[in-house]
Short mmCIF file of N, CA and C in Angstrom, two decimals:
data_model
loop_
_atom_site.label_atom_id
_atom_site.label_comp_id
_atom_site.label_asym_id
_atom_site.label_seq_id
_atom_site.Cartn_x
_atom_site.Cartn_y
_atom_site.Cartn_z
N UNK A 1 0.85 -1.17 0.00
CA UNK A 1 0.00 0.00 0.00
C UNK A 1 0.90 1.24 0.00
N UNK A 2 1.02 1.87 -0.72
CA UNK A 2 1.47 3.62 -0.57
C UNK A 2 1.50 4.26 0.41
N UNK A 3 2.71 5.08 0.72
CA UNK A 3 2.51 5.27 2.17
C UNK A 3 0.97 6.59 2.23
N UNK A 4 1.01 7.24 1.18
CA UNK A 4 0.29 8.36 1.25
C UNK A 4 -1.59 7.62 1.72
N UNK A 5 -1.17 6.14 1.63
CA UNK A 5 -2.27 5.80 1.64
C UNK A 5 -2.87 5.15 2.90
N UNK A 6 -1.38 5.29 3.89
CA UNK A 6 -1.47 4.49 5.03
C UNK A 6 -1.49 5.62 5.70
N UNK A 7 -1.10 6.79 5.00
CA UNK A 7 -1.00 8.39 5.86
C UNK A 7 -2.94 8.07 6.51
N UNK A 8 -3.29 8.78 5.16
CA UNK A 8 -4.93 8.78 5.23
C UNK A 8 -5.71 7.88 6.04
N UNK A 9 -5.24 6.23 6.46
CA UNK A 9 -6.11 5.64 6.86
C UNK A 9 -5.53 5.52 8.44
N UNK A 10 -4.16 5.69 8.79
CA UNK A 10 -3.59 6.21 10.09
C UNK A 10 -4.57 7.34 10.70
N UNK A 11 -4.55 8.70 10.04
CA UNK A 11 -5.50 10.09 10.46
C UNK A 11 -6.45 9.42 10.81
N UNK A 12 -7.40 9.18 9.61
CA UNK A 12 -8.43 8.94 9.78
C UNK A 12 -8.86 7.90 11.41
N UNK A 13 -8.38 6.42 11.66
CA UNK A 13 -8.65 5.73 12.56
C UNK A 13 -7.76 6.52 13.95
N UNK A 14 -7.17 7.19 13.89
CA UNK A 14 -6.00 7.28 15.27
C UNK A 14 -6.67 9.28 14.87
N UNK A 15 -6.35 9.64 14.17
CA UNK A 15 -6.66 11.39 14.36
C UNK A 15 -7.81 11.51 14.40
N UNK A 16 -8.51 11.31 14.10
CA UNK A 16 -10.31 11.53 14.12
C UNK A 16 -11.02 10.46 14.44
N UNK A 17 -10.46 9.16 14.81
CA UNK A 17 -11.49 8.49 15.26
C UNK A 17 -12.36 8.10 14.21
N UNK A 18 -12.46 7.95 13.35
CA UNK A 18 -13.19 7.36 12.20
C UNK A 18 -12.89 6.09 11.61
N UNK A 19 -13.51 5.25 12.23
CA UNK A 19 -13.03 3.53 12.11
C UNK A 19 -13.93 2.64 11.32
N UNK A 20 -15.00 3.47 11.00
CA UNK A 20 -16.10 2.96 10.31
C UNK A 20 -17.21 3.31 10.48
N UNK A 21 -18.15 2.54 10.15
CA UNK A 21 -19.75 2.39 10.54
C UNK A 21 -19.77 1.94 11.90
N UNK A 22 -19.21 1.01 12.42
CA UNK A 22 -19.83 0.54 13.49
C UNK A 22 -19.43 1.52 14.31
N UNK A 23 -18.20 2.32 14.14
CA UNK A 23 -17.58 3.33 15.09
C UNK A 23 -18.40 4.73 14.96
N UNK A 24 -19.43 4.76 14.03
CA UNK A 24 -19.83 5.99 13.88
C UNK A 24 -19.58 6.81 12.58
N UNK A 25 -18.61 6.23 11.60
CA UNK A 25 -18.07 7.03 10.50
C UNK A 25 -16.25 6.24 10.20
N UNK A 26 -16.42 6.17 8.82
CA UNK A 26 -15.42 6.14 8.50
C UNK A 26 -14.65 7.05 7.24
N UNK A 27 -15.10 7.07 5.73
CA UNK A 27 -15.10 7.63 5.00
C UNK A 27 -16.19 8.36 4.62
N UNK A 28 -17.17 7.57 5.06
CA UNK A 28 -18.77 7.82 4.78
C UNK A 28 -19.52 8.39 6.10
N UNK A 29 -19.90 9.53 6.25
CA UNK A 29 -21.50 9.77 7.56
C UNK A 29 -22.84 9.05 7.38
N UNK A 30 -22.94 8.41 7.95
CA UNK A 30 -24.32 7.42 8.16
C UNK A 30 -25.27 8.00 8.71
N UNK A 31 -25.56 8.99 8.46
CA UNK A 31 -26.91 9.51 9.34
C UNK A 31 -28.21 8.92 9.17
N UNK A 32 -28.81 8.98 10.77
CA UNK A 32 -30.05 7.52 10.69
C UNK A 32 -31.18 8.14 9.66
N UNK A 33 -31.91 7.32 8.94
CA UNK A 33 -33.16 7.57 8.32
C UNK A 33 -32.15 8.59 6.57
N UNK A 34 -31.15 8.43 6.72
CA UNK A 34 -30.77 8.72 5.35
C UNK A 34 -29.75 8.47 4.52
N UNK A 35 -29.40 8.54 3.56
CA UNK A 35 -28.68 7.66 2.69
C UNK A 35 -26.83 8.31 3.38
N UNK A 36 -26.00 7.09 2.94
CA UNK A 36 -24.81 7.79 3.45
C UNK A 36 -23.98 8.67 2.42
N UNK A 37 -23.61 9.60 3.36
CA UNK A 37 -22.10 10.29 2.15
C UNK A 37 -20.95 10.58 2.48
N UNK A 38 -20.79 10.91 1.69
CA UNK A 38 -19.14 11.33 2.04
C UNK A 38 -18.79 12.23 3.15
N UNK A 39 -17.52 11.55 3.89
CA UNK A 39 -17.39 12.89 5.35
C UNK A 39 -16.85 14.00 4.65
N UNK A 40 -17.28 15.03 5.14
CA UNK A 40 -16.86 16.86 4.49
C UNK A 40 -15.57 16.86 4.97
N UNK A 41 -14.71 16.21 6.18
CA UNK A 41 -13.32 16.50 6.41
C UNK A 41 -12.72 15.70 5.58
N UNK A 42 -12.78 14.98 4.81
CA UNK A 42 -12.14 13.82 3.28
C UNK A 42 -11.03 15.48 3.10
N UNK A 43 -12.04 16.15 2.72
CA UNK A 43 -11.17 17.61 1.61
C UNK A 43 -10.12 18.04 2.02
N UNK A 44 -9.62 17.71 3.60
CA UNK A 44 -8.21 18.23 4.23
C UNK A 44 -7.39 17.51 3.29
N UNK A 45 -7.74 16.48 2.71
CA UNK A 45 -6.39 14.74 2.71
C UNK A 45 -6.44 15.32 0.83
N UNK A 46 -7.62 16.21 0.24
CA UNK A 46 -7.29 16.39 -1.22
C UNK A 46 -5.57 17.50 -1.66
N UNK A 47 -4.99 16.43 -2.57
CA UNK A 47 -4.23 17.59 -3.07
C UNK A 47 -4.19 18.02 -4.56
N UNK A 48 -3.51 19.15 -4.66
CA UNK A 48 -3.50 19.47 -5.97
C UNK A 48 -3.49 18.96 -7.01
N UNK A 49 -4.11 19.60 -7.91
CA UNK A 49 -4.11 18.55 -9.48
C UNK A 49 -3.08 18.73 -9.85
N UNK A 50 -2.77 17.89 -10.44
CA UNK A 50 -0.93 17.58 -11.64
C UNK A 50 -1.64 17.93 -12.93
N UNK A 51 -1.16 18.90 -13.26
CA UNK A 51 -1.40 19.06 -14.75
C UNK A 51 -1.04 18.22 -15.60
N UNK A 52 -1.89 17.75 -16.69
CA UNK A 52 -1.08 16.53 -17.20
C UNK A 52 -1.42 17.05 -18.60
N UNK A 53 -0.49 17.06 -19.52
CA UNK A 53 -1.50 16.58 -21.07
C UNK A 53 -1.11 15.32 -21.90
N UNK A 54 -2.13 15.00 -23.30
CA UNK A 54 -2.20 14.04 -23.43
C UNK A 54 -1.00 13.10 -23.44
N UNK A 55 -0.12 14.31 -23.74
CA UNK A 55 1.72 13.55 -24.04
C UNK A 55 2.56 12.96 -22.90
N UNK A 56 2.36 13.79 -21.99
CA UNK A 56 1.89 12.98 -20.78
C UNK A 56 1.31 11.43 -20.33
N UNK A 57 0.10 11.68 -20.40
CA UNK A 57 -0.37 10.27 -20.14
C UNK A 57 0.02 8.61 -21.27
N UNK A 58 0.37 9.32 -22.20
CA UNK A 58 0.58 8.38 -22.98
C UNK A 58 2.15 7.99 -22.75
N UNK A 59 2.86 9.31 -22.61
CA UNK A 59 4.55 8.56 -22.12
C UNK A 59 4.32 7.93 -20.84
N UNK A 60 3.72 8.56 -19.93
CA UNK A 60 3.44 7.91 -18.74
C UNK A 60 3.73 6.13 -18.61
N UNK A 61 2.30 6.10 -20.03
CA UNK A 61 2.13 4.70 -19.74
C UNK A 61 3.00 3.60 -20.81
N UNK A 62 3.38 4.00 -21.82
CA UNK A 62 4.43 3.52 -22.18
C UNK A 62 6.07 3.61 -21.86
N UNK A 63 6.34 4.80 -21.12
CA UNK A 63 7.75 4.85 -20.47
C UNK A 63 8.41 3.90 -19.25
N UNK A 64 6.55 3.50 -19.01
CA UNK A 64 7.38 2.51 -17.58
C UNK A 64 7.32 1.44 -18.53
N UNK A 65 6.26 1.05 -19.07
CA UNK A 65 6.82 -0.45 -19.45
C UNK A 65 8.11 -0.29 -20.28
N UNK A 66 8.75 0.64 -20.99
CA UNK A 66 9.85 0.56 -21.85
C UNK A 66 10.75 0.37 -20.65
N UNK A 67 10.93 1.26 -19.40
CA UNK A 67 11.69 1.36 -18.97
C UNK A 67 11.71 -0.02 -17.72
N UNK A 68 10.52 -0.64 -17.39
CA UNK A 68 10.91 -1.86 -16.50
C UNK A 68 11.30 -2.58 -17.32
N UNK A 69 10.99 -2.60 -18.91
CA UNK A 69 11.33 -3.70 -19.53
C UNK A 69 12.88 -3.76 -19.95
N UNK A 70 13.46 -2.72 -19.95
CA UNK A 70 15.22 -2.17 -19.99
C UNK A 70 15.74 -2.72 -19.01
N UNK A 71 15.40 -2.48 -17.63
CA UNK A 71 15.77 -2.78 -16.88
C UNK A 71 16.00 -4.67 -16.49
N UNK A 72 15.36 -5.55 -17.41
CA UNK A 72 15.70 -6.98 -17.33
C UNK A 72 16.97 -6.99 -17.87
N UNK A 73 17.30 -5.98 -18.92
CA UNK A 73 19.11 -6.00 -19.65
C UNK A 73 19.83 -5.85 -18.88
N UNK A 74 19.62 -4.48 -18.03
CA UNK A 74 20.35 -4.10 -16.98
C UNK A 74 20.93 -5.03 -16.03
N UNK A 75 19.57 -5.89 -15.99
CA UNK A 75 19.74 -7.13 -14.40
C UNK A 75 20.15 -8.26 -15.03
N UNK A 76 20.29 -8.36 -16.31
CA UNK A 76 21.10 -9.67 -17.10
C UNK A 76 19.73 -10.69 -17.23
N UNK A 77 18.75 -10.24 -16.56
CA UNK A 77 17.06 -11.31 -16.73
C UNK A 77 17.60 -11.49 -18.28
N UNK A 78 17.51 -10.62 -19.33
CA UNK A 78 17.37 -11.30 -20.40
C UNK A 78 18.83 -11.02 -21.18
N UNK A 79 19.32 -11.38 -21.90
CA UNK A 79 20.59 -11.22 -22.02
C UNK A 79 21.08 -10.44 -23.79
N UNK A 80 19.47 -11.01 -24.59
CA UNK A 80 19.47 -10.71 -25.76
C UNK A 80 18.57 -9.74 -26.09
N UNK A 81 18.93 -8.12 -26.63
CA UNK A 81 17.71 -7.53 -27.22
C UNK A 81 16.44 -7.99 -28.00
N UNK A 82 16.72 -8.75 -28.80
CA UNK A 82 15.92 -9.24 -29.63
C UNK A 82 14.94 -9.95 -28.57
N UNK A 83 15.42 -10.85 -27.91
CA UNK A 83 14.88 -11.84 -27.15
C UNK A 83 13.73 -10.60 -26.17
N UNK A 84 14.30 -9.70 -25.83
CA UNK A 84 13.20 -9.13 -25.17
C UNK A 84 11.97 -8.24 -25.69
N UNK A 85 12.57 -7.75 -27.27
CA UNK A 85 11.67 -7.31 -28.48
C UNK A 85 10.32 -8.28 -28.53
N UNK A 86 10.97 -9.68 -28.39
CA UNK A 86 10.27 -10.72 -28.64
C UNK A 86 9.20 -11.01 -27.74
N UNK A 87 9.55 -10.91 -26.62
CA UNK A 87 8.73 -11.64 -25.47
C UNK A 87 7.96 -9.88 -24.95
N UNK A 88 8.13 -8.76 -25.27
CA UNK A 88 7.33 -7.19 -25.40
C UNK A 88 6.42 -7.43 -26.28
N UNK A 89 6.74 -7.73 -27.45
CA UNK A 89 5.45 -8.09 -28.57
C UNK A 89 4.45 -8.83 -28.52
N UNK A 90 4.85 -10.71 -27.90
CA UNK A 90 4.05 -11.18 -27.22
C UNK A 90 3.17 -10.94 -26.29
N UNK A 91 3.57 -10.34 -25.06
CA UNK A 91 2.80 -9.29 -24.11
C UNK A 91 1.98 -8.54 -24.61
N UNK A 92 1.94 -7.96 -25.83
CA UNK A 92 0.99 -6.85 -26.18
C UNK A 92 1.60 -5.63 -26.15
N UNK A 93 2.95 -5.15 -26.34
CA UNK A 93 3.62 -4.34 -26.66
C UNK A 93 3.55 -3.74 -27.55
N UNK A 94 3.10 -2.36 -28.16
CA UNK A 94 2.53 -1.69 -29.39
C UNK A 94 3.36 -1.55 -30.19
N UNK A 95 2.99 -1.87 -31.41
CA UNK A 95 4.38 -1.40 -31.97
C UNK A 95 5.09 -3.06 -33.27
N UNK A 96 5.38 -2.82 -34.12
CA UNK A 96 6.41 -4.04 -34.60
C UNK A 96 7.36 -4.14 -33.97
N UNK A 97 7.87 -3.41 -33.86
CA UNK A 97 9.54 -3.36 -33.09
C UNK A 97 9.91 -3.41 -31.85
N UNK A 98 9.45 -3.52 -31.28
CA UNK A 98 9.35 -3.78 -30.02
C UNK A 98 9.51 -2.43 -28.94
N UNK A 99 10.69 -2.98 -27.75
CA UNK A 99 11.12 -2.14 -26.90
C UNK A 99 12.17 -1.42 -27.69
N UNK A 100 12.91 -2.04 -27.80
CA UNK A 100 14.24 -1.62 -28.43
C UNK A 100 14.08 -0.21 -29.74
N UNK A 101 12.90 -0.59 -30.45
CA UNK A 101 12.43 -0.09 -31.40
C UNK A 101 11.90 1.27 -30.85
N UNK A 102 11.09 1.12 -30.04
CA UNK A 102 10.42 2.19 -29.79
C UNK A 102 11.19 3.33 -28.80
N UNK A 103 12.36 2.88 -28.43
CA UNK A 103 13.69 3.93 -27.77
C UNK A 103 14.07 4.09 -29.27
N UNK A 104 14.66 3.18 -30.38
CA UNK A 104 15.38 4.20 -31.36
C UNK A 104 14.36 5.21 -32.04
N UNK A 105 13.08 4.88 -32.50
CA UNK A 105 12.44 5.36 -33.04
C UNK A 105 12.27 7.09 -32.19
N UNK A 106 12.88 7.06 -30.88
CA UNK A 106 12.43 8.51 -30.21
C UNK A 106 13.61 9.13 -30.56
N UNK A 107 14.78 7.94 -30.95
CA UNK A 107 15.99 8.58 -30.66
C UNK A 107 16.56 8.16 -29.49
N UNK A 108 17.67 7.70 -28.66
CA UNK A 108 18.40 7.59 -27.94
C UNK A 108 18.71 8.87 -26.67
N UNK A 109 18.82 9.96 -27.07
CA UNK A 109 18.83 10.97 -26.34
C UNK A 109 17.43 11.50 -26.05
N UNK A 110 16.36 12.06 -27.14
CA UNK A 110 15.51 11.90 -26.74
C UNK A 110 14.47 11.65 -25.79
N UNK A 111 14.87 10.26 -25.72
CA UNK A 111 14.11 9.18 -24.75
C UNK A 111 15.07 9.26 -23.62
N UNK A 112 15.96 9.35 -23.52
CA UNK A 112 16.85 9.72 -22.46
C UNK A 112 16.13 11.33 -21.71
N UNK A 113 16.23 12.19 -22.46
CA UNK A 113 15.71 13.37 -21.93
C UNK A 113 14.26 12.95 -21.25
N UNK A 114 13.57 12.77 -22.03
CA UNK A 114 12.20 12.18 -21.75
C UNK A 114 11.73 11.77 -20.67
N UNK A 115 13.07 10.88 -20.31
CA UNK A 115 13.09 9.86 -18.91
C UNK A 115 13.07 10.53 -17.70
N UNK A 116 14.42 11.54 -17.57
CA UNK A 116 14.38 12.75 -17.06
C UNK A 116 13.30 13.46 -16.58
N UNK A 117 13.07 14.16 -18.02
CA UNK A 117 11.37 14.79 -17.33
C UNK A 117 10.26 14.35 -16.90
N UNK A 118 10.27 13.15 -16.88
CA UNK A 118 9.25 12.38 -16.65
C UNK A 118 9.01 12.12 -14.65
N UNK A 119 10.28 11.53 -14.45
CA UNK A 119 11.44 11.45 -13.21
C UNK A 119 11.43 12.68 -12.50
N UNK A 120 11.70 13.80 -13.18
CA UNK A 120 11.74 15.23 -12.07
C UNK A 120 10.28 15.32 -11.83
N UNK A 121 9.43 14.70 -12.83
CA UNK A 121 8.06 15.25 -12.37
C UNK A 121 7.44 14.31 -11.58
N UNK A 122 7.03 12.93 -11.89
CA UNK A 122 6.46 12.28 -11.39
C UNK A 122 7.15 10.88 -10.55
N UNK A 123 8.57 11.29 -10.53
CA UNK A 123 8.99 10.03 -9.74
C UNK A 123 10.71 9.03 -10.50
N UNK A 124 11.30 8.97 -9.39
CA UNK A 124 12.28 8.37 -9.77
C UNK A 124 11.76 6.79 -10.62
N UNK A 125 10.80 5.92 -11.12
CA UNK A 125 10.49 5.07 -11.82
C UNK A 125 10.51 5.41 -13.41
N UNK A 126 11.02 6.63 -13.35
CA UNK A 126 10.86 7.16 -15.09
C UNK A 126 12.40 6.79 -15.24
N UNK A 127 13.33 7.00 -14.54
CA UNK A 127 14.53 7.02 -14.51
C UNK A 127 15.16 5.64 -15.13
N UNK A 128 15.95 6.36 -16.39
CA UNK A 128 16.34 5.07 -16.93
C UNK A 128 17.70 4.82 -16.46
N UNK A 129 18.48 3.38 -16.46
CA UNK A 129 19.68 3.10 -16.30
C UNK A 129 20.60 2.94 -17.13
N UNK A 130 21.53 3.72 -17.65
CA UNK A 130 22.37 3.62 -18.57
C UNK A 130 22.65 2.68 -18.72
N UNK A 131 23.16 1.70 -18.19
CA UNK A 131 23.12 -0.19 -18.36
C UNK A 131 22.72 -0.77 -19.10
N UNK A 132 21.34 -0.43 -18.92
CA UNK A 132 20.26 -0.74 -19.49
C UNK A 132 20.27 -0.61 -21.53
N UNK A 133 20.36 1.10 -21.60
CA UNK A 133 20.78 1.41 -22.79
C UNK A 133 22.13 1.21 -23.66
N UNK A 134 23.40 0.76 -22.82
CA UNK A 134 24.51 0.38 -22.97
C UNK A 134 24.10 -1.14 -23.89
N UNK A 135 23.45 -1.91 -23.28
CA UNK A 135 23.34 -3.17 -23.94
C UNK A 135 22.18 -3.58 -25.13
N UNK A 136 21.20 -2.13 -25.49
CA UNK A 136 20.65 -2.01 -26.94
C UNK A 136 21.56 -2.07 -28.10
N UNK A 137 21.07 -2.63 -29.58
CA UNK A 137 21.77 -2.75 -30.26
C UNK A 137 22.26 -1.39 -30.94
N UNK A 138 23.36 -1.32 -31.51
CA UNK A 138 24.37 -0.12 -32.12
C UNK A 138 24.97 0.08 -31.36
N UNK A 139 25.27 -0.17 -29.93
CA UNK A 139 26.30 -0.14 -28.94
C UNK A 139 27.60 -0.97 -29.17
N UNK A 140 28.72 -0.58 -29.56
CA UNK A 140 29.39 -1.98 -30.05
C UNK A 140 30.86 -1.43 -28.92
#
């Protein structure tokens, strides 16, 4: 579980006393004779929106799989590019070309930068390992 998520349910049972229904409230106010809703103190635990656009969500969701899937080179899991082109495509990996393909096709630096911004914004998991890219093909 996330810690941000153990934050929220820590407050909630230990700071406010909100353990549930049987306790009186948990996420939800149960008031008798009417339907339940949402507790009005939820809005302390909201935070800001992340601006996202579409370029965004779409590297989002293809940068991690490129980049966990790099990371089996890195860890020697797979030893052959191709071999992991192979077994990305199988998976349902978009694309003819696989992983490998879809880093040259951005470009090498590129996708390197990419990784970066991705990483300063939303998290060291964007972060690629040079290792990783060391053992794509044209590296000789």
């Amino acid at each position: 579980m996330p810690p941000a998520a153990v934050y929220v349910l820590e407050k909630m049972a230990h700071g406010f006393g909100r353990t549930g229904r049987a306790a009186g409230g948990g996420f939800y106010d149960h008031p008798a004779g009417s339907a339940a809703s949402l507790w009005p103190g939820l809005e302390q635990f909201e935070r800001p929106a992340v601006g996202l656009t579409d370029d965004d969500c779409v590297d989002r969701i293809l940068f991690a799989q490129v980049i966990e899937a790099l990371s089996t080179l890195a860890d020697g899991l797979i030893e052959d590019p191709a071999e992991l082109d192979r077994s990305a495509r199988a998976a349902g990996f978009p694309g003819a070309s696989g992983v490998t393909g879809f880093v040259e096709a951005r470009g090498r630096a590129s996708f390197t930068t990419r990784c970066a911004e991705l990483a300063s914004r939303f998290g060291e998991r964007f972060a690629v390992s040079p290792d990783a890219l060391k053992r794509l093909p044209g590296n000789a």
